[in-house]
């Protein structure tokens, strides 16, 4: 998502974001850590101070507690109350009987705003001497016996005020550092993006064809080298464009001459095409007439051959007559082909789908071409599978043309053996 956003924004903002983000993170991290550290130090200072005051009062109260001197204890308690942030002082004996209970106005604070510190009052021992050379110390009798307890309560109000001051200073310092970081990042981004933007505009004008565009060579380092390179490239492109325009003008003039020549050639080709069409029409007309002229006597031959088949003849004569009839019929098909050729040229040829006897057509083909097979000493065999129908719907004339061609080619390219 961030990558897509960076690709959509302008270069200056992209550089500003890339440079400012880690800088701002570092500034915020340092500001947060420094502020949190100062806040923790303030709380720890209050705790250390309260603990020290309680221990100090415990040491001072030893003699008063030992001698049961309330005025002595009160004197020390007042001295502690004069310290800042002290809300109350309580001194108890070992039986938890309160000997001193003094408070300041800070004791009226909320319970959560007070923090209590406790320290024991111990008897450390007193030296007793009856004789100068005979010293007996209470250390041998008392071993830090606890004879009371000191409680000192401190208010957090000063800590709250100090924490507020620290937060205020931290926020102001962090905000100042953030603004300084943003300003620094902006200046750096501008110093990098401005030359690139200028170069981009120059490249855009060059792309639009304004090859006179140039970039001011005001940058240093790699960007300055890039500006010089783009300006040099623009000068080279402008010179190349001038040369190209000159070559285009020369080529255009030559092209006009070529077009004139081609027009003359086209007129000659059109005339030749017209002549060819006339010749083709004459040829088609000739073929049509010739086919009709040949078709008339050939039809007579076929008719007489059919009549001759009905007369009394020997088997050889019947075979010869049948062969003449079939060959004439095949010749009639060839003449029809010539007519079909003329129809193809005039796009008037169509297939005639009619029912006819496929088996009889195949037998006629074998009968016509058997003599040619025998001349090459080949055996021509007709084998029809049982699943091949006798009556089919197709173009009988086309079938009578295709099948003889296939069988004739088979005989032509077979040297020995048989054709099935």
Short mmCIF file of C-alpha atoms in Angstrom, two decimals:
data_model
loop_
_atom_site.label_atom_id
_atom_site.label_comp_id
_atom_site.label_asym_id
_atom_site.label_seq_id
_atom_site.Cartn_x
_atom_site.Cartn_y
_atom_site.Cartn_z
CA UNK A 1 0.00 0.00 0.00
CA UNK A 2 2.80 2.43 0.94
CA UNK A 3 4.71 1.37 -2.17
CA UNK A 4 1.72 2.15 -4.40
CA UNK A 5 1.27 5.51 -2.69
CA UNK A 6 4.95 6.37 -3.17
CA UNK A 7 4.67 5.56 -6.86
CA UNK A 8 1.70 7.91 -7.27
CA UNK A 9 3.04 10.98 -5.41
CA UNK A 10 5.46 13.52 -6.84
CA UNK A 11 9.20 13.00 -6.61
CA UNK A 12 9.76 15.83 -4.10
CA UNK A 13 7.17 14.44 -1.70
CA UNK A 14 8.55 10.96 -2.16
CA UNK A 15 12.07 12.06 -1.26
CA UNK A 16 10.71 14.11 1.66
CA UNK A 17 8.81 11.11 2.96
CA UNK A 18 11.76 8.74 2.59
CA UNK A 19 14.19 11.12 4.26
CA UNK A 20 11.88 12.54 6.93
CA UNK A 21 10.31 9.28 8.11
CA UNK A 22 13.42 7.72 9.78
CA UNK A 23 14.48 11.13 11.07
CA UNK A 24 11.08 11.76 12.67
CA UNK A 25 11.00 8.26 14.12
CA UNK A 26 14.44 8.78 15.66
CA UNK A 27 13.46 12.21 17.08
CA UNK A 28 10.19 10.92 18.53
CA UNK A 29 11.93 7.87 19.96
CA UNK A 30 14.62 9.97 21.63
CA UNK A 31 12.09 12.52 22.89
CA UNK A 32 9.91 9.79 24.32
CA UNK A 33 12.80 7.99 25.99
CA UNK A 34 14.25 11.20 27.48
CA UNK A 35 10.84 12.31 28.79
CA UNK A 36 10.05 8.89 30.25
CA UNK A 37 13.51 8.72 31.84
CA UNK A 38 13.09 12.14 33.46
CA UNK A 39 9.65 11.20 34.74
CA UNK A 40 11.01 7.98 36.20
CA UNK A 41 13.95 9.86 37.76
CA UNK A 42 11.52 12.30 39.39
CA UNK A 43 9.48 9.48 40.92
CA UNK A 44 12.59 7.64 42.03
CA UNK A 45 14.00 10.82 43.56
CA UNK A 46 10.84 11.24 45.65
CA UNK A 47 11.00 7.63 46.75
CA UNK A 48 14.70 7.85 47.59
CA UNK A 49 14.13 11.07 49.49
CA UNK A 50 11.22 9.62 51.50
CA UNK A 51 13.18 6.50 52.33
CA UNK A 52 16.17 8.60 53.41
CA UNK A 53 14.01 10.86 55.59
CA UNK A 54 12.40 7.85 57.28
CA UNK A 55 15.77 6.23 57.99
CA UNK A 56 17.22 9.53 59.22
CA UNK A 57 14.27 10.08 61.58
CA UNK A 58 14.61 6.52 62.82
CA UNK A 59 18.22 7.15 63.78
CA UNK A 60 17.40 10.50 65.45
CA UNK A 61 14.49 8.97 67.42
CA UNK A 62 16.56 6.22 69.00
CA UNK A 63 17.48 8.08 72.16
CA UNK A 64 14.05 9.70 72.62
CA UNK A 65 12.31 6.37 72.22
CA UNK A 66 14.81 4.63 74.50
CA UNK A 67 14.41 7.31 77.20
CA UNK A 68 10.67 7.65 76.52
CA UNK A 69 11.14 11.40 75.95
CA UNK A 70 8.16 12.61 73.88
CA UNK A 71 9.47 16.17 73.59
CA UNK A 72 12.67 14.86 72.04
CA UNK A 73 10.69 12.81 69.54
CA UNK A 74 8.43 15.76 68.66
CA UNK A 75 11.46 17.98 68.10
CA UNK A 76 12.86 15.60 65.52
CA UNK A 77 9.44 15.09 63.97
CA UNK A 78 9.04 18.85 63.50
CA UNK A 79 12.42 19.02 61.82
CA UNK A 80 11.27 16.38 59.35
CA UNK A 81 7.94 18.16 58.79
CA UNK A 82 9.83 21.27 57.72
CA UNK A 83 11.15 19.34 54.72
CA UNK A 84 9.32 19.88 51.45
CA UNK A 85 6.57 17.45 50.44
CA UNK A 86 6.31 15.90 53.97
CA UNK A 87 2.60 15.37 54.82
CA UNK A 88 2.82 13.58 58.16
CA UNK A 89 5.19 11.94 60.66
CA UNK A 90 4.13 9.09 62.92
CA UNK A 91 6.38 7.51 65.58
CA UNK A 92 5.27 4.30 67.31
CA UNK A 93 6.88 2.21 70.01
CA UNK A 94 7.45 -1.49 69.79
CA UNK A 95 3.89 -2.12 71.02
CA UNK A 96 2.50 -0.03 68.11
CA UNK A 97 1.47 2.73 70.50
CA UNK A 98 1.65 6.11 68.73
CA UNK A 99 4.07 8.43 70.50
CA UNK A 100 4.09 11.24 67.93
CA UNK A 101 1.52 12.04 65.21
CA UNK A 102 2.13 15.30 63.36
CA UNK A 103 0.67 16.45 60.03
CA UNK A 104 0.84 19.30 57.56
CA UNK A 105 -1.77 20.62 55.20
CA UNK A 106 -0.52 18.16 52.61
CA UNK A 107 -2.05 15.36 54.72
CA UNK A 108 -5.47 16.41 53.42
CA UNK A 109 -4.55 15.24 49.94
CA UNK A 110 -6.19 12.21 48.37
CA UNK A 111 -4.83 8.87 49.60
CA UNK A 112 -3.54 8.02 46.14
CA UNK A 113 -1.55 11.29 46.17
CA UNK A 114 0.40 10.22 49.30
CA UNK A 115 3.24 7.76 49.53
CA UNK A 116 4.29 6.26 52.90
CA UNK A 117 7.78 5.26 53.99
CA UNK A 118 8.58 3.14 57.02
CA UNK A 119 11.81 2.70 58.98
CA UNK A 120 12.57 0.86 62.28
CA UNK A 121 14.00 2.49 65.39
CA UNK A 122 16.76 0.24 66.73
CA UNK A 123 18.85 0.33 69.86
CA UNK A 124 22.45 0.11 68.80
CA UNK A 125 24.02 -0.16 72.31
CA UNK A 126 25.44 2.14 75.00
CA UNK A 127 28.86 1.85 76.65
CA UNK A 128 28.70 1.46 80.48
CA UNK A 129 31.87 1.82 82.55
CA UNK A 130 32.17 1.43 86.38
CA UNK A 131 35.92 1.31 86.33
CA UNK A 132 38.35 2.92 83.99
CA UNK A 133 39.89 -0.34 82.96
CA UNK A 134 36.70 -2.35 83.06
CA UNK A 135 34.47 -1.48 80.03
CA UNK A 136 31.25 -3.28 79.31
CA UNK A 137 29.29 -2.36 76.14
CA UNK A 138 25.65 -2.93 75.52
CA UNK A 139 26.57 -4.54 72.23
CA UNK A 140 27.07 -7.67 74.17
CA UNK A 141 23.55 -7.24 75.54
CA UNK A 142 21.57 -5.64 72.71
CA UNK A 143 21.86 -6.71 69.11
CA UNK A 144 20.00 -4.00 67.14
CA UNK A 145 16.79 -4.47 69.07
CA UNK A 146 13.77 -2.79 67.38
CA UNK A 147 12.21 -0.40 69.88
CA UNK A 148 9.84 1.49 67.56
CA UNK A 149 8.76 2.43 64.07
CA UNK A 150 8.87 5.66 62.10
CA UNK A 151 6.34 6.44 59.35
CA UNK A 152 6.85 9.37 57.03
CA UNK A 153 4.26 10.34 54.43
CA UNK A 154 5.22 12.40 51.37
CA UNK A 155 2.86 14.13 48.96
CA UNK A 156 3.10 13.50 45.22
CA UNK A 157 1.88 16.99 44.33
CA UNK A 158 5.35 18.38 43.70
CA UNK A 159 6.11 15.28 41.66
CA UNK A 160 2.95 15.86 39.64
CA UNK A 161 3.97 19.44 39.02
CA UNK A 162 7.49 18.37 38.07
CA UNK A 163 6.11 15.66 35.80
CA UNK A 164 3.82 18.20 34.12
CA UNK A 165 6.78 20.51 33.64
CA UNK A 166 8.87 17.66 32.23
CA UNK A 167 6.05 16.65 29.88
CA UNK A 168 5.62 20.23 28.74
CA UNK A 169 9.34 20.67 28.17
CA UNK A 170 9.55 17.26 26.47
CA UNK A 171 6.63 18.01 24.16
CA UNK A 172 8.01 21.43 23.28
CA UNK A 173 11.51 20.04 22.73
CA UNK A 174 10.21 17.08 20.69
CA UNK A 175 7.94 19.32 18.62
CA UNK A 176 10.84 21.69 17.98
CA UNK A 177 13.05 18.77 16.98
CA UNK A 178 10.27 17.43 14.72
CA UNK A 179 9.84 20.80 13.02
CA UNK A 180 13.61 21.12 12.63
CA UNK A 181 13.76 17.59 11.19
CA UNK A 182 10.93 18.33 8.75
CA UNK A 183 12.60 21.57 7.71
CA UNK A 184 15.92 19.79 7.23
CA UNK A 185 14.26 16.97 5.28
CA UNK A 186 12.38 19.54 3.15
CA UNK A 187 15.58 21.41 2.31
CA UNK A 188 17.37 18.17 1.43
CA UNK A 189 14.40 16.94 -0.63
CA UNK A 190 14.21 20.25 -2.48
CA UNK A 191 17.92 20.22 -3.19
CA UNK A 192 17.55 16.76 -4.74
CA UNK A 193 14.11 16.96 -6.36
CA UNK A 194 14.25 20.46 -7.90
CA UNK A 195 17.05 19.62 -10.39
CA UNK A 196 15.36 16.30 -11.21
CA UNK A 197 12.01 18.04 -11.78
CA UNK A 198 13.70 20.58 -14.05
CA UNK A 199 15.35 17.76 -15.97
CA UNK A 200 12.00 15.95 -16.20
CA UNK A 201 10.34 19.03 -17.71
CA UNK A 202 13.17 19.41 -20.21
CA UNK A 203 12.87 15.74 -21.18
CA UNK A 204 9.09 16.20 -21.54
CA UNK A 205 9.58 19.13 -23.92
CA UNK A 206 12.15 17.13 -25.86
CA UNK A 207 9.67 14.24 -26.07
CA UNK A 208 7.02 16.62 -27.44
CA UNK A 209 9.42 17.58 -30.23
CA UNK A 210 10.70 20.89 -28.88
CA UNK A 211 14.33 20.02 -29.34
CA UNK A 212 15.44 23.57 -28.57
CA UNK A 213 14.67 23.04 -24.86
CA UNK A 214 17.72 23.18 -22.57
CA UNK A 215 18.31 22.72 -18.85
CA UNK A 216 20.15 25.28 -16.75
CA UNK A 217 23.45 23.75 -15.65
CA UNK A 218 23.26 25.02 -12.06
CA UNK A 219 23.68 21.74 -10.16
CA UNK A 220 26.86 20.12 -8.99
CA UNK A 221 28.13 16.58 -8.86
CA UNK A 222 26.18 13.82 -10.55
CA UNK A 223 23.13 16.01 -11.20
CA UNK A 224 25.30 18.60 -12.92
CA UNK A 225 26.81 15.87 -15.09
CA UNK A 226 23.28 14.65 -15.90
CA UNK A 227 22.16 18.17 -16.90
CA UNK A 228 25.18 18.55 -19.20
CA UNK A 229 24.48 15.12 -20.71
CA UNK A 230 20.82 15.93 -21.40
CA UNK A 231 21.74 19.27 -23.00
CA UNK A 232 24.33 17.56 -25.17
CA UNK A 233 21.80 14.89 -26.11
CA UNK A 234 19.25 17.60 -27.02
CA UNK A 235 21.80 19.33 -29.28
CA UNK A 236 22.60 16.00 -30.93
CA UNK A 237 18.90 15.24 -31.43
CA UNK A 238 18.28 18.70 -32.89
CA UNK A 239 21.13 18.26 -35.35
CA UNK A 240 19.89 14.79 -36.23
CA UNK A 241 16.38 16.15 -36.76
CA UNK A 242 17.71 18.81 -39.14
CA UNK A 243 19.59 16.18 -41.11
CA UNK A 244 16.56 13.93 -41.09
CA UNK A 245 14.28 16.68 -42.39
CA UNK A 246 16.71 17.35 -45.20
CA UNK A 247 16.84 13.64 -46.06
CA UNK A 248 13.03 13.44 -45.88
CA UNK A 249 12.71 16.33 -48.33
CA UNK A 250 15.12 14.63 -50.71
CA UNK A 251 13.33 11.28 -50.28
CA UNK A 252 9.94 12.94 -50.82
CA UNK A 253 11.11 14.47 -54.09
CA UNK A 254 12.45 11.08 -55.20
CA UNK A 255 9.18 9.48 -54.09
CA UNK A 256 7.16 11.88 -56.21
CA UNK A 257 9.23 10.87 -59.24
CA UNK A 258 8.70 7.20 -58.39
CA UNK A 259 4.94 7.73 -57.97
CA UNK A 260 4.76 9.35 -61.38
CA UNK A 261 6.58 6.39 -62.88
CA UNK A 262 4.30 3.95 -61.03
CA UNK A 263 1.24 5.74 -62.32
CA UNK A 264 2.52 5.31 -65.85
CA UNK A 265 3.20 1.62 -65.13
CA UNK A 266 -0.26 1.22 -63.62
CA UNK A 267 -1.85 2.63 -66.73
CA UNK A 268 0.14 0.16 -68.80
CA UNK A 269 -0.86 -2.70 -66.46
CA UNK A 270 -4.52 -1.69 -66.66
CA UNK A 271 -4.33 -1.71 -70.43
CA UNK A 272 -2.65 -5.13 -70.35
CA UNK A 273 -5.29 -6.36 -67.88
CA UNK A 274 -8.04 -5.18 -70.18
CA UNK A 275 -6.41 -7.02 -73.08
CA UNK A 276 -6.06 -10.14 -70.94
CA UNK A 277 -9.71 -9.99 -69.94
CA UNK A 278 -10.73 -9.67 -73.54
CA UNK A 279 -8.46 -12.59 -74.46
CA UNK A 280 -9.88 -14.64 -71.58
CA UNK A 281 -13.41 -13.89 -72.66
CA UNK A 282 -12.53 -14.86 -76.22
CA UNK A 283 -10.92 -18.08 -74.97
CA UNK A 284 -13.97 -18.94 -72.85
CA UNK A 285 -16.24 -18.23 -75.76
CA UNK A 286 -14.05 -20.39 -78.01
CA UNK A 287 -14.03 -23.27 -75.52
CA UNK A 288 -17.76 -23.07 -75.08
CA UNK A 289 -18.37 -23.12 -78.81
CA UNK A 290 -15.83 -25.89 -79.36
CA UNK A 291 -17.38 -27.99 -76.60
CA UNK A 292 -20.82 -27.57 -78.09
CA UNK A 293 -19.48 -28.44 -81.58
CA UNK A 294 -17.71 -31.59 -80.33
CA UNK A 295 -20.61 -32.57 -78.07
CA UNK A 296 -23.01 -32.91 -81.00
CA UNK A 297 -21.13 -35.66 -82.96
CA UNK A 298 -20.06 -37.32 -79.73
CA UNK A 299 -23.65 -37.58 -78.62
CA UNK A 300 -24.39 -39.23 -81.94
CA UNK A 301 -21.54 -41.73 -81.38
CA UNK A 302 -22.90 -42.58 -77.94
CA UNK A 303 -26.43 -42.95 -79.31
CA UNK A 304 -25.35 -45.29 -82.11
CA UNK A 305 -23.16 -47.27 -79.72
CA UNK A 306 -26.15 -47.78 -77.45
CA UNK A 307 -28.25 -48.88 -80.44
CA UNK A 308 -25.45 -51.22 -81.52
CA UNK A 309 -25.43 -52.81 -78.06
CA UNK A 310 -29.07 -53.83 -78.60
CA UNK A 311 -28.30 -55.71 -81.83
CA UNK A 312 -27.24 -59.35 -82.06
CA UNK A 313 -23.47 -59.49 -81.62
CA UNK A 314 -20.79 -61.85 -80.53
CA UNK A 315 -19.35 -61.52 -77.05
CA UNK A 316 -16.23 -59.75 -78.34
CA UNK A 317 -18.33 -57.34 -80.38
CA UNK A 318 -20.54 -56.60 -77.38
CA UNK A 319 -17.45 -55.94 -75.29
CA UNK A 320 -16.05 -53.62 -77.95
CA UNK A 321 -19.32 -51.78 -78.25
CA UNK A 322 -19.61 -51.40 -74.50
CA UNK A 323 -16.04 -50.08 -74.37
CA UNK A 324 -16.80 -47.58 -77.18
CA UNK A 325 -19.88 -46.42 -75.30
CA UNK A 326 -17.97 -46.04 -72.02
CA UNK A 327 -15.02 -44.24 -73.66
CA UNK A 328 -17.36 -41.89 -75.51
CA UNK A 329 -19.17 -41.23 -72.27
CA UNK A 330 -15.82 -40.48 -70.61
CA UNK A 331 -14.95 -38.15 -73.48
CA UNK A 332 -18.31 -36.46 -73.01
CA UNK A 333 -17.36 -35.95 -69.38
CA UNK A 334 -14.11 -34.32 -70.50
CA UNK A 335 -16.04 -32.00 -72.76
CA UNK A 336 -18.28 -31.22 -69.81
CA UNK A 337 -15.12 -30.41 -67.88
CA UNK A 338 -14.21 -27.88 -70.52
CA UNK A 339 -17.65 -26.35 -70.12
CA UNK A 340 -17.21 -26.43 -66.36
CA UNK A 341 -13.90 -24.59 -66.75
CA UNK A 342 -15.70 -21.78 -68.51
CA UNK A 343 -18.33 -21.84 -65.75
CA UNK A 344 -15.58 -21.66 -63.09
CA UNK A 345 -14.17 -18.56 -64.72
CA UNK A 346 -17.61 -17.00 -64.72
CA UNK A 347 -18.37 -18.32 -61.15
CA UNK A 348 -21.49 -20.16 -62.34
CA UNK A 349 -20.40 -23.76 -61.57
CA UNK A 350 -22.52 -25.65 -59.03
CA UNK A 351 -22.62 -29.23 -57.75
CA UNK A 352 -25.51 -31.47 -58.68
CA UNK A 353 -26.40 -33.79 -55.76
CA UNK A 354 -28.47 -36.69 -57.07
CA UNK A 355 -28.79 -40.41 -56.16
CA UNK A 356 -26.72 -42.76 -58.32
CA UNK A 357 -25.24 -46.26 -58.27
CA UNK A 358 -21.73 -46.10 -56.83
CA UNK A 359 -20.98 -49.76 -57.53
CA UNK A 360 -21.85 -49.35 -61.23
CA UNK A 361 -19.67 -46.24 -61.39
CA UNK A 362 -16.74 -48.20 -59.94
CA UNK A 363 -17.27 -51.08 -62.36
CA UNK A 364 -17.26 -48.64 -65.30
CA UNK A 365 -13.97 -47.18 -64.11
CA UNK A 366 -12.37 -50.63 -63.89
CA UNK A 367 -13.74 -51.62 -67.30
CA UNK A 368 -12.34 -48.46 -68.96
CA UNK A 369 -8.89 -48.68 -67.37
CA UNK A 370 -8.42 -52.49 -67.39
CA UNK A 371 -6.89 -52.37 -70.87
CA UNK A 372 -4.21 -49.89 -69.72
CA UNK A 373 -3.45 -52.11 -66.70
CA UNK A 374 -3.07 -55.16 -68.90
CA UNK A 375 -0.63 -53.27 -71.12
CA UNK A 376 1.65 -52.89 -68.07
CA UNK A 377 0.97 -56.52 -67.10
CA UNK A 378 -0.80 -55.39 -63.94
CA UNK A 379 -3.88 -56.92 -62.37
CA UNK A 380 -6.71 -54.40 -61.72
CA UNK A 381 -9.04 -55.68 -59.01
CA UNK A 382 -12.30 -54.10 -57.78
CA UNK A 383 -13.06 -54.96 -54.15
CA UNK A 384 -16.08 -53.34 -52.47
CA UNK A 385 -16.59 -53.83 -48.76
CA UNK A 386 -19.94 -55.04 -47.59
CA UNK A 387 -20.64 -51.85 -45.60
CA UNK A 388 -20.26 -49.60 -48.66
CA UNK A 389 -23.78 -48.70 -49.92
CA UNK A 390 -24.67 -49.04 -53.57
CA UNK A 391 -26.95 -46.01 -53.87
CA UNK A 392 -25.49 -42.70 -52.61
CA UNK A 393 -26.36 -39.03 -52.97
CA UNK A 394 -23.54 -37.06 -54.60
CA UNK A 395 -22.47 -35.44 -57.87
CA UNK A 396 -22.32 -38.36 -60.29
CA UNK A 397 -20.33 -36.44 -62.91
CA UNK A 398 -17.67 -35.33 -60.45
CA UNK A 399 -17.40 -38.85 -59.06
CA UNK A 400 -16.95 -40.18 -62.60
CA UNK A 401 -14.11 -37.67 -63.01
CA UNK A 402 -12.33 -38.20 -59.70
CA UNK A 403 -12.37 -42.00 -59.57
CA UNK A 404 -10.77 -42.55 -63.04
CA UNK A 405 -8.07 -40.02 -62.21
CA UNK A 406 -7.21 -41.84 -58.97
CA UNK A 407 -7.12 -45.28 -60.59
CA UNK A 408 -5.21 -43.97 -63.63
CA UNK A 409 -2.53 -42.47 -61.33
CA UNK A 410 -2.32 -45.76 -59.40
CA UNK A 411 -1.71 -47.67 -62.66
CA UNK A 412 0.76 -45.05 -63.86
CA UNK A 413 2.97 -45.25 -60.74
CA UNK A 414 2.71 -49.05 -60.21
CA UNK A 415 5.50 -51.00 -61.96
CA UNK A 416 4.47 -54.54 -61.09
CA UNK A 417 1.92 -56.51 -59.11
CA UNK A 418 -1.66 -55.28 -58.92
CA UNK A 419 -3.91 -52.33 -58.15
CA UNK A 420 -6.89 -52.98 -55.89
#
